Amino acid sequence: MQSPLVMTVGLSRAAQLVFALASGLAVANVYYAQPLIDAIADDAGLNRSVAGAIISATQVGYFFGLLLIVPLGDIINRRRLLLWQTTLLGAALLVPAFVSGSLALLIGFAAVGLLSVIAQTFVAYAADLASEQSRGRTIGTVTTGIILGILLARTVSGALSDLAGWRSVYAVSAIVTFGLIPLLVRIIPPDARAPAAIGYRSLVLSTLDLFWSNQELRVRATLAFLIFTTITTLWTPMVLPLRASPFSLSHSEVGLFGLVGAVGALGASVAGRVADRGMAERMTGIGLALMLVSWLPIALLEKSIGWLILGVIAIDFALQSVHVSNQSLLYRNGAGARSRLTAAYMLAYSTGCATGSIGSTMVYEAAGWAGVYLTGGVVSVLALAFWRWSSGLGRSQKFEVCP
């Protein structure tokens, strides 16, 4: 029986919002730890200089989830895949909520990351269900949910940590995840496709092969790596100067920066609409230029926290503009392989996040906030320069993908 929220052509607005909600709640689990680095590191007995390993464990899990789980959407029933992933994610969240020991915690965070890739399965399914005329807006809506999940995760985790300890964050998330299952059972539409005739090993290899066979993907993936390296270079160590003197903010107050960054999530919706008008490439350039400029107010944190707020709004708006434009360009073609396209593209995203998380904490330890904003600025320059160079390559409009 067809879901009442799925139209004959395209995906209804209500269904898009449910996809966005589920995606945001899932991906938030990857980012809850960012404003809690110090509390988790102290509890796990980790040195502050390697506190970024907490977040990196989740990102490593996310990386392997992209490679090993998301491509399954091209060959098996996506409704069943989404429901099973949601159930397993709820179970994985119980590990950081209740288990002690540094090794167990790192494994638990990795498992949470592995299963949180359900957000990308939602994106790929939404892109397939959307009409050609509204695909950009549909991707923008679901991606807005993901962005809000990422940014508001910091606010929620900071508040819950101050109220009941950092473990309460993951206990509450597990409860919410399990509670979401009945809604998804009703809303996720049936997958009417016949199973694809491809084995699992070939599926994973074909996902990796996309990097070699598609120039457009290589360009978009490189941009994804650079922009997400940039954003995690800001967000990962930001808690450290804000928690220290002279600001001495609480975890709740640091988490409020998620609300500030949520304003930038408007970039996803704007970029989706621009993409539907055929101007995604132009939006990419504008977003990359804004990302570079954003580091100027960020550099002035020591003068006033207001400058940081301005920079966070601008850089998040820029990030989402580029991210949604990238996805819109990738999904123009490749029907039947959008889960693999999503996985391949997001592998670059995950690698960038891990790189920024590890590198920025080391940079902050060695050179303070000046080292952070200089590093972010340099990566932003590289991203803009790469886009300028790649725009003259004459890339093909078509994707050639394995069956």
PDB file of N, CA and C in Angstrom, residues 306-387:
ATOM      1  N   GLY A 306      31.080  38.624  19.364  1.00  0.00           N
ATOM      2  CA  GLY A 306      30.148  38.997  18.309  1.00  0.00           C
ATOM      3  C   GLY A 306      30.705  38.737  16.919  1.00  0.00           C
ATOM      4  N   TRP A 307      32.012  38.944  16.757  1.00  0.00           N
ATOM      5  CA  TRP A 307      32.636  38.668  15.459  1.00  0.00           C
ATOM      6  C   TRP A 307      32.546  37.181  15.122  1.00  0.00           C
ATOM      7  N   LEU A 308      32.743  36.344  16.124  1.00  0.00           N
ATOM      8  CA  LEU A 308      32.647  34.900  15.891  1.00  0.00           C
ATOM      9  C   LEU A 308      31.229  34.524  15.465  1.00  0.00           C
ATOM     10  N   ILE A 309      30.219  35.123  16.099  1.00  0.00           N
ATOM     11  CA  ILE A 309      28.830  34.838  15.738  1.00  0.00           C
ATOM     12  C   ILE A 309      28.582  35.183  14.274  1.00  0.00           C
ATOM     13  N   LEU A 310      29.044  36.347  13.844  1.00  0.00           N
ATOM     14  CA  LEU A 310      28.884  36.752  12.449  1.00  0.00           C
ATOM     15  C   LEU A 310      29.575  35.770  11.516  1.00  0.00           C
ATOM     16  N   GLY A 311      30.791  35.376  11.869  1.00  0.00           N
ATOM     17  CA  GLY A 311      31.543  34.444  11.032  1.00  0.00           C
ATOM     18  C   GLY A 311      30.892  33.078  10.939  1.00  0.00           C
ATOM     19  N   VAL A 312      30.334  32.596  12.055  1.00  0.00           N
ATOM     20  CA  VAL A 312      29.675  31.285  12.064  1.00  0.00           C
ATOM     21  C   VAL A 312      28.452  31.285  11.147  1.00  0.00           C
ATOM     22  N   ILE A 313      27.645  32.353  11.200  1.00  0.00           N
ATOM     23  CA  ILE A 313      26.471  32.447  10.325  1.00  0.00           C
ATOM     24  C   ILE A 313      26.896  32.421   8.859  1.00  0.00           C
ATOM     25  N   ALA A 314      27.915  33.212   8.534  1.00  0.00           N
ATOM     26  CA  ALA A 314      28.355  33.313   7.138  1.00  0.00           C
ATOM     27  C   ALA A 314      28.961  32.011   6.631  1.00  0.00           C
ATOM     28  N   ILE A 315      29.805  31.372   7.430  1.00  0.00           N
ATOM     29  CA  ILE A 315      30.492  30.176   6.950  1.00  0.00           C
ATOM     30  C   ILE A 315      29.530  28.996   6.825  1.00  0.00           C
ATOM     31  N   ASP A 316      28.532  28.904   7.706  1.00  0.00           N
ATOM     32  CA  ASP A 316      27.550  27.826   7.578  1.00  0.00           C
ATOM     33  C   ASP A 316      26.636  28.039   6.376  1.00  0.00           C
ATOM     34  N   PHE A 317      26.256  29.290   6.119  1.00  0.00           N
ATOM     35  CA  PHE A 317      25.464  29.580   4.916  1.00  0.00           C
ATOM     36  C   PHE A 317      26.254  29.207   3.666  1.00  0.00           C
ATOM     37  N   ALA A 318      27.531  29.555   3.657  1.00  0.00           N
ATOM     38  CA  ALA A 318      28.381  29.238   2.509  1.00  0.00           C
ATOM     39  C   ALA A 318      28.527  27.738   2.325  1.00  0.00           C
ATOM     40  N   LEU A 319      28.755  27.034   3.425  1.00  0.00           N
ATOM     41  CA  LEU A 319      28.931  25.585   3.355  1.00  0.00           C
ATOM     42  C   LEU A 319      27.717  24.902   2.740  1.00  0.00           C
ATOM     43  N   GLN A 320      26.529  25.241   3.211  1.00  0.00           N
ATOM     44  CA  GLN A 320      25.329  24.580   2.716  1.00  0.00           C
ATOM     45  C   GLN A 320      25.019  24.948   1.277  1.00  0.00           C
ATOM     46  N   SER A 321      25.354  26.171   0.883  1.00  0.00           N
ATOM     47  CA  SER A 321      25.172  26.573  -0.508  1.00  0.00           C
ATOM     48  C   SER A 321      26.001  25.695  -1.445  1.00  0.00           C
ATOM     49  N   VAL A 322      27.248  25.470  -1.081  1.00  0.00           N
ATOM     50  CA  VAL A 322      28.129  24.646  -1.918  1.00  0.00           C
ATOM     51  C   VAL A 322      27.702  23.183  -1.862  1.00  0.00           C
ATOM     52  N   HIS A 323      27.380  22.694  -0.676  1.00  0.00           N
ATOM     53  CA  HIS A 323      27.037  21.282  -0.486  1.00  0.00           C
ATOM     54  C   HIS A 323      25.798  20.888  -1.298  1.00  0.00           C
ATOM     55  N   VAL A 324      24.727  21.669  -1.205  1.00  0.00           N
ATOM     56  CA  VAL A 324      23.496  21.347  -1.935  1.00  0.00           C
ATOM     57  C   VAL A 324      23.699  21.524  -3.440  1.00  0.00           C
ATOM     58  N   SER A 325      24.455  22.531  -3.836  1.00  0.00           N
ATOM     59  CA  SER A 325      24.753  22.704  -5.265  1.00  0.00           C
ATOM     60  C   SER A 325      25.513  21.497  -5.801  1.00  0.00           C
ATOM     61  N   ASN A 326      26.480  21.023  -5.045  1.00  0.00           N
ATOM     62  CA  ASN A 326      27.221  19.816  -5.435  1.00  0.00           C
ATOM     63  C   ASN A 326      26.285  18.630  -5.635  1.00  0.00           C
ATOM     64  N   GLN A 327      25.407  18.391  -4.668  1.00  0.00           N
ATOM     65  CA  GLN A 327      24.503  17.247  -4.737  1.00  0.00           C
ATOM     66  C   GLN A 327      23.534  17.370  -5.907  1.00  0.00           C
ATOM     67  N   SER A 328      23.028  18.579  -6.141  1.00  0.00           N
ATOM     68  CA  SER A 328      22.101  18.782  -7.258  1.00  0.00           C
ATOM     69  C   SER A 328      22.764  18.453  -8.588  1.00  0.00           C
ATOM     70  N   LEU A 329      24.002  18.823  -8.734  1.00  0.00           N
ATOM     71  CA  LEU A 329      24.726  18.526  -9.972  1.00  0.00           C
ATOM     72  C   LEU A 329      24.983  17.029 -10.119  1.00  0.00           C
ATOM     73  N   LEU A 330      25.273  16.359  -9.020  1.00  0.00           N
ATOM     74  CA  LEU A 330      25.524  14.914  -9.077  1.00  0.00           C
ATOM     75  C   LEU A 330      24.275  14.119  -9.439  1.00  0.00           C
ATOM     76  N   TYR A 331      23.117  14.562  -8.939  1.00  0.00           N
ATOM     77  CA  TYR A 331      21.894  13.788  -9.106  1.00  0.00           C
ATOM     78  C   TYR A 331      21.153  14.089 -10.408  1.00  0.00           C
ATOM     79  N   ARG A 332      21.709  14.957 -11.255  1.00  0.00           N
ATOM     80  CA  ARG A 332      21.038  15.234 -12.535  1.00  0.00           C
ATOM     81  C   ARG A 332      20.871  13.962 -13.341  1.00  0.00           C
ATOM     82  N   ASN A 333      21.833  13.067 -13.224  1.00  0.00           N
ATOM     83  CA  ASN A 333      21.803  11.797 -13.934  1.00  0.00           C
ATOM     84  C   ASN A 333      22.147  10.684 -12.948  1.00  0.00           C
ATOM     85  N   GLY A 334      22.342   9.491 -13.430  1.00  0.00           N
ATOM     86  CA  GLY A 334      22.727   8.397 -12.555  1.00  0.00           C
ATOM     87  C   GLY A 334      21.576   7.720 -11.864  1.00  0.00           C
ATOM     88  N   ALA A 335      20.357   7.771 -12.452  1.00  0.00           N
ATOM     89  CA  ALA A 335      19.233   7.049 -11.861  1.00  0.00           C
ATOM     90  C   ALA A 335      19.587   5.572 -11.742  1.00  0.00           C
ATOM     91  N   GLY A 336      19.241   4.976 -10.606  1.00  0.00           N
ATOM     92  CA  GLY A 336      19.587   3.586 -10.360  1.00  0.00           C
ATOM     93  C   GLY A 336      20.897   3.418  -9.628  1.00  0.00           C
ATOM     94  N   ALA A 337      21.657   4.502  -9.506  1.00  0.00           N
ATOM     95  CA  ALA A 337      22.938   4.421  -8.801  1.00  0.00           C
ATOM     96  C   ALA A 337      23.120   5.604  -7.857  1.00  0.00           C
ATOM     97  N   ARG A 338      22.026   6.238  -7.474  1.00  0.00           N
ATOM     98  CA  ARG A 338      22.149   7.441  -6.648  1.00  0.00           C
ATOM     99  C   ARG A 338      22.638   7.131  -5.246  1.00  0.00           C
ATOM    100  N   SER A 339      22.369   5.940  -4.740  1.00  0.00           N
ATOM    101  CA  SER A 339      22.913   5.580  -3.429  1.00  0.00           C
ATOM    102  C   SER A 339      24.428   5.494  -3.494  1.00  0.00           C
ATOM    103  N   ARG A 340      24.950   4.935  -4.588  1.00  0.00           N
ATOM    104  CA  ARG A 340      26.405   4.855  -4.749  1.00  0.00           C
ATOM    105  C   ARG A 340      27.018   6.233  -4.984  1.00  0.00           C
ATOM    106  N   LEU A 341      26.331   7.079  -5.742  1.00  0.00           N
ATOM    107  CA  LEU A 341      26.816   8.446  -5.936  1.00  0.00           C
ATOM    108  C   LEU A 341      26.856   9.193  -4.603  1.00  0.00           C
ATOM    109  N   THR A 342      25.798   8.998  -3.823  1.00  0.00           N
ATOM    110  CA  THR A 342      25.758   9.620  -2.499  1.00  0.00           C
ATOM    111  C   THR A 342      26.907   9.118  -1.637  1.00  0.00           C
ATOM    112  N   ALA A 343      27.117   7.804  -1.635  1.00  0.00           N
ATOM    113  CA  ALA A 343      28.182   7.222  -0.812  1.00  0.00           C
ATOM    114  C   ALA A 343      29.546   7.733  -1.239  1.00  0.00           C
ATOM    115  N   ALA A 344      29.799   7.747  -2.549  1.00  0.00           N
ATOM    116  CA  ALA A 344      31.108   8.187  -3.054  1.00  0.00           C
ATOM    117  C   ALA A 344      31.369   9.649  -2.693  1.00  0.00           C
ATOM    118  N   TYR A 345      30.374  10.491  -2.913  1.00  0.00           N
ATOM    119  CA  TYR A 345      30.526  11.914  -2.598  1.00  0.00           C
ATOM    120  C   TYR A 345      30.733  12.128  -1.101  1.00  0.00           C
ATOM    121  N   MET A 346      29.929  11.425  -0.287  1.00  0.00           N
ATOM    122  CA  MET A 346      29.999  11.632   1.146  1.00  0.00           C
ATOM    123  C   MET A 346      31.233  10.997   1.783  1.00  0.00           C
ATOM    124  N   LEU A 347      31.876  10.068   1.076  1.00  0.00           N
ATOM    125  CA  LEU A 347      33.162   9.569   1.554  1.00  0.00           C
ATOM    126  C   LEU A 347      34.172  10.706   1.626  1.00  0.00           C
ATOM    127  N   ALA A 348      34.123  11.569   0.623  1.00  0.00           N
ATOM    128  CA  ALA A 348      35.010  12.735   0.637  1.00  0.00           C
ATOM    129  C   ALA A 348      34.637  13.685   1.764  1.00  0.00           C
ATOM    130  N   TYR A 349      33.334  13.855   1.989  1.00  0.00           N
ATOM    131  CA  TYR A 349      32.845  14.672   3.107  1.00  0.00           C
ATOM    132  C   TYR A 349      33.383  14.133   4.432  1.00  0.00           C
ATOM    133  N   SER A 350      33.241  12.821   4.641  1.00  0.00           N
ATOM    134  CA  SER A 350      33.661  12.209   5.896  1.00  0.00           C
ATOM    135  C   SER A 350      35.170  12.339   6.104  1.00  0.00           C
ATOM    136  N   THR A 351      35.922  12.141   5.027  1.00  0.00           N
ATOM    137  CA  THR A 351      37.373  12.276   5.116  1.00  0.00           C
ATOM    138  C   THR A 351      37.760  13.698   5.488  1.00  0.00           C
ATOM    139  N   GLY A 352      37.052  14.664   4.923  1.00  0.00           N
ATOM    140  CA  GLY A 352      37.321  16.058   5.259  1.00  0.00           C
ATOM    141  C   GLY A 352      37.014  16.366   6.712  1.00  0.00           C
ATOM    142  N   CYS A 353      35.884  15.834   7.208  1.00  0.00           N
ATOM    143  CA  CYS A 353      35.525  16.050   8.613  1.00  0.00           C
ATOM    144  C   CYS A 353      36.568  15.459   9.552  1.00  0.00           C
ATOM    145  N   ALA A 354      37.020  14.245   9.255  1.00  0.00           N
ATOM    146  CA  ALA A 354      38.030  13.605  10.100  1.00  0.00           C
ATOM    147  C   ALA A 354      39.342  14.374  10.056  1.00  0.00           C
ATOM    148  N   THR A 355      39.719  14.816   8.861  1.00  0.00           N
ATOM    149  CA  THR A 355      40.961  15.587   8.707  1.00  0.00           C
ATOM    150  C   THR A 355      40.907  16.875   9.511  1.00  0.00           C
ATOM    151  N   GLY A 356      39.784  17.591   9.395  1.00  0.00           N
ATOM    152  CA  GLY A 356      39.641  18.835  10.143  1.00  0.00           C
ATOM    153  C   GLY A 356      39.604  18.619  11.638  1.00  0.00           C
ATOM    154  N   SER A 357      38.943  17.547  12.083  1.00  0.00           N
ATOM    155  CA  SER A 357      38.837  17.274  13.519  1.00  0.00           C
ATOM    156  C   SER A 357      40.190  16.992  14.142  1.00  0.00           C
ATOM    157  N   ILE A 358      40.960  16.118  13.482  1.00  0.00           N
ATOM    158  CA  ILE A 358      42.277  15.756  14.011  1.00  0.00           C
ATOM    159  C   ILE A 358      43.251  16.918  13.895  1.00  0.00           C
ATOM    160  N   GLY A 359      43.311  17.500  12.705  1.00  0.00           N
ATOM    161  CA  GLY A 359      44.289  18.554  12.450  1.00  0.00           C
ATOM    162  C   GLY A 359      44.067  19.808  13.261  1.00  0.00           C
ATOM    163  N   SER A 360      42.805  20.214  13.433  1.00  0.00           N
ATOM    164  CA  SER A 360      42.539  21.486  14.100  1.00  0.00           C
ATOM    165  C   SER A 360      42.864  21.445  15.588  1.00  0.00           C
ATOM    166  N   THR A 361      42.620  20.307  16.249  1.00  0.00           N
ATOM    167  CA  THR A 361      42.962  20.227  17.669  1.00  0.00           C
ATOM    168  C   THR A 361      44.478  20.272  17.863  1.00  0.00           C
ATOM    169  N   MET A 362      45.212  19.647  16.941  1.00  0.00           N
ATOM    170  CA  MET A 362      46.675  19.707  17.009  1.00  0.00           C
ATOM    171  C   MET A 362      47.175  21.122  16.743  1.00  0.00           C
ATOM    172  N   VAL A 363      46.553  21.797  15.761  1.00  0.00           N
ATOM    173  CA  VAL A 363      46.947  23.164  15.439  1.00  0.00           C
ATOM    174  C   VAL A 363      46.666  24.086  16.622  1.00  0.00           C
ATOM    175  N   TYR A 364      45.497  23.910  17.249  1.00  0.00           N
ATOM    176  CA  TYR A 364      45.160  24.758  18.384  1.00  0.00           C
ATOM    177  C   TYR A 364      46.132  24.545  19.534  1.00  0.00           C
ATOM    178  N   GLU A 365      46.510  23.290  19.748  1.00  0.00           N
ATOM    179  CA  GLU A 365      47.467  22.984  20.813  1.00  0.00           C
ATOM    180  C   GLU A 365      48.802  23.662  20.564  1.00  0.00           C
ATOM    181  N   ALA A 366      49.197  23.733  19.288  1.00  0.00           N
ATOM    182  CA  ALA A 366      50.509  24.274  18.940  1.00  0.00           C
ATOM    183  C   ALA A 366      50.515  25.788  18.746  1.00  0.00           C
ATOM    184  N   ALA A 367      49.427  26.341  18.186  1.00  0.00           N
ATOM    185  CA  ALA A 367      49.460  27.756  17.791  1.00  0.00           C
ATOM    186  C   ALA A 367      48.237  28.550  18.223  1.00  0.00           C
ATOM    187  N   GLY A 368      47.358  27.959  19.004  1.00  0.00           N
ATOM    188  CA  GLY A 368      46.206  28.694  19.499  1.00  0.00           C
ATOM    189  C   GLY A 368      45.202  29.036  18.406  1.00  0.00           C
ATOM    190  N   TRP A 369      44.332  30.021  18.704  1.00  0.00           N
ATOM    191  CA  TRP A 369      43.263  30.379  17.775  1.00  0.00           C
ATOM    192  C   TRP A 369      43.799  30.940  16.462  1.00  0.00           C
ATOM    193  N   ALA A 370      44.937  31.622  16.517  1.00  0.00           N
ATOM    194  CA  ALA A 370      45.525  32.156  15.282  1.00  0.00           C
ATOM    195  C   ALA A 370      45.855  31.028  14.312  1.00  0.00           C
ATOM    196  N   GLY A 371      46.364  29.922  14.839  1.00  0.00           N
ATOM    197  CA  GLY A 371      46.665  28.783  13.983  1.00  0.00           C
ATOM    198  C   GLY A 371      45.414  28.202  13.359  1.00  0.00           C
ATOM    199  N   VAL A 372      44.305  28.224  14.100  1.00  0.00           N
ATOM    200  CA  VAL A 372      43.041  27.676  13.594  1.00  0.00           C
ATOM    201  C   VAL A 372      42.516  28.512  12.439  1.00  0.00           C
ATOM    202  N   TYR A 373      42.413  29.844  12.630  1.00  0.00           N
ATOM    203  CA  TYR A 373      41.814  30.633  11.547  1.00  0.00           C
ATOM    204  C   TYR A 373      42.737  30.763  10.339  1.00  0.00           C
ATOM    205  N   LEU A 374      44.041  30.707  10.549  1.00  0.00           N
ATOM    206  CA  LEU A 374      44.953  30.719   9.395  1.00  0.00           C
ATOM    207  C   LEU A 374      44.838  29.415   8.602  1.00  0.00           C
ATOM    208  N   THR A 375      44.731  28.298   9.314  1.00  0.00           N
ATOM    209  CA  THR A 375      44.553  27.006   8.634  1.00  0.00           C
ATOM    210  C   THR A 375      43.244  26.980   7.860  1.00  0.00           C
ATOM    211  N   GLY A 376      42.163  27.423   8.495  1.00  0.00           N
ATOM    212  CA  GLY A 376      40.871  27.465   7.809  1.00  0.00           C
ATOM    213  C   GLY A 376      40.886  28.361   6.592  1.00  0.00           C
ATOM    214  N   GLY A 377      41.559  29.493   6.701  1.00  0.00           N
ATOM    215  CA  GLY A 377      41.648  30.410   5.570  1.00  0.00           C
ATOM    216  C   GLY A 377      42.416  29.817   4.406  1.00  0.00           C
ATOM    217  N   VAL A 378      43.502  29.128   4.703  1.00  0.00           N
ATOM    218  CA  VAL A 378      44.305  28.507   3.639  1.00  0.00           C
ATOM    219  C   VAL A 378      43.505  27.423   2.913  1.00  0.00           C
ATOM    220  N   VAL A 379      42.787  26.599   3.661  1.00  0.00           N
ATOM    221  CA  VAL A 379      41.980  25.546   3.027  1.00  0.00           C
ATOM    222  C   VAL A 379      40.872  26.167   2.177  1.00  0.00           C
ATOM    223  N   SER A 380      40.294  27.266   2.644  1.00  0.00           N
ATOM    224  CA  SER A 380      39.252  27.949   1.869  1.00  0.00           C
ATOM    225  C   SER A 380      39.810  28.527   0.570  1.00  0.00           C
ATOM    226  N   VAL A 381      41.017  29.048   0.614  1.00  0.00           N
ATOM    227  CA  VAL A 381      41.672  29.543  -0.606  1.00  0.00           C
ATOM    228  C   VAL A 381      41.879  28.400  -1.594  1.00  0.00           C
ATOM    229  N   LEU A 382      42.321  27.259  -1.088  1.00  0.00           N
ATOM    230  CA  LEU A 382      42.530  26.087  -1.954  1.00  0.00           C
ATOM    231  C   LEU A 382      41.219  25.653  -2.609  1.00  0.00           C
ATOM    232  N   ALA A 383      40.116  25.672  -1.841  1.00  0.00           N
ATOM    233  CA  ALA A 383      38.816  25.263  -2.382  1.00  0.00           C
ATOM    234  C   ALA A 383      38.369  26.196  -3.502  1.00  0.00           C
ATOM    235  N   LEU A 384      38.503  27.502  -3.275  1.00  0.00           N
ATOM    236  CA  LEU A 384      38.098  28.471  -4.295  1.00  0.00           C
ATOM    237  C   LEU A 384      38.976  28.365  -5.535  1.00  0.00           C
ATOM    238  N   ALA A 385      40.276  28.185  -5.334  1.00  0.00           N
ATOM    239  CA  ALA A 385      41.196  28.055  -6.469  1.00  0.00           C
ATOM    240  C   ALA A 385      40.904  26.787  -7.260  1.00  0.00           C
ATOM    241  N   PHE A 386      40.607  25.697  -6.560  1.00  0.00           N
ATOM    242  CA  PHE A 386      40.295  24.445  -7.258  1.00  0.00           C
ATOM    243  C   PHE A 386      39.023  24.594  -8.077  1.00  0.00           C
ATOM    244  N   TRP A 387      38.008  25.239  -7.522  1.00  0.00           N
ATOM    245  CA  TRP A 387      36.763  25.433  -8.266  1.00  0.00           C
ATOM    246  C   TRP A 387      37.003  26.257  -9.527  1.00  0.00           C
TER     247      TRP A 387
END
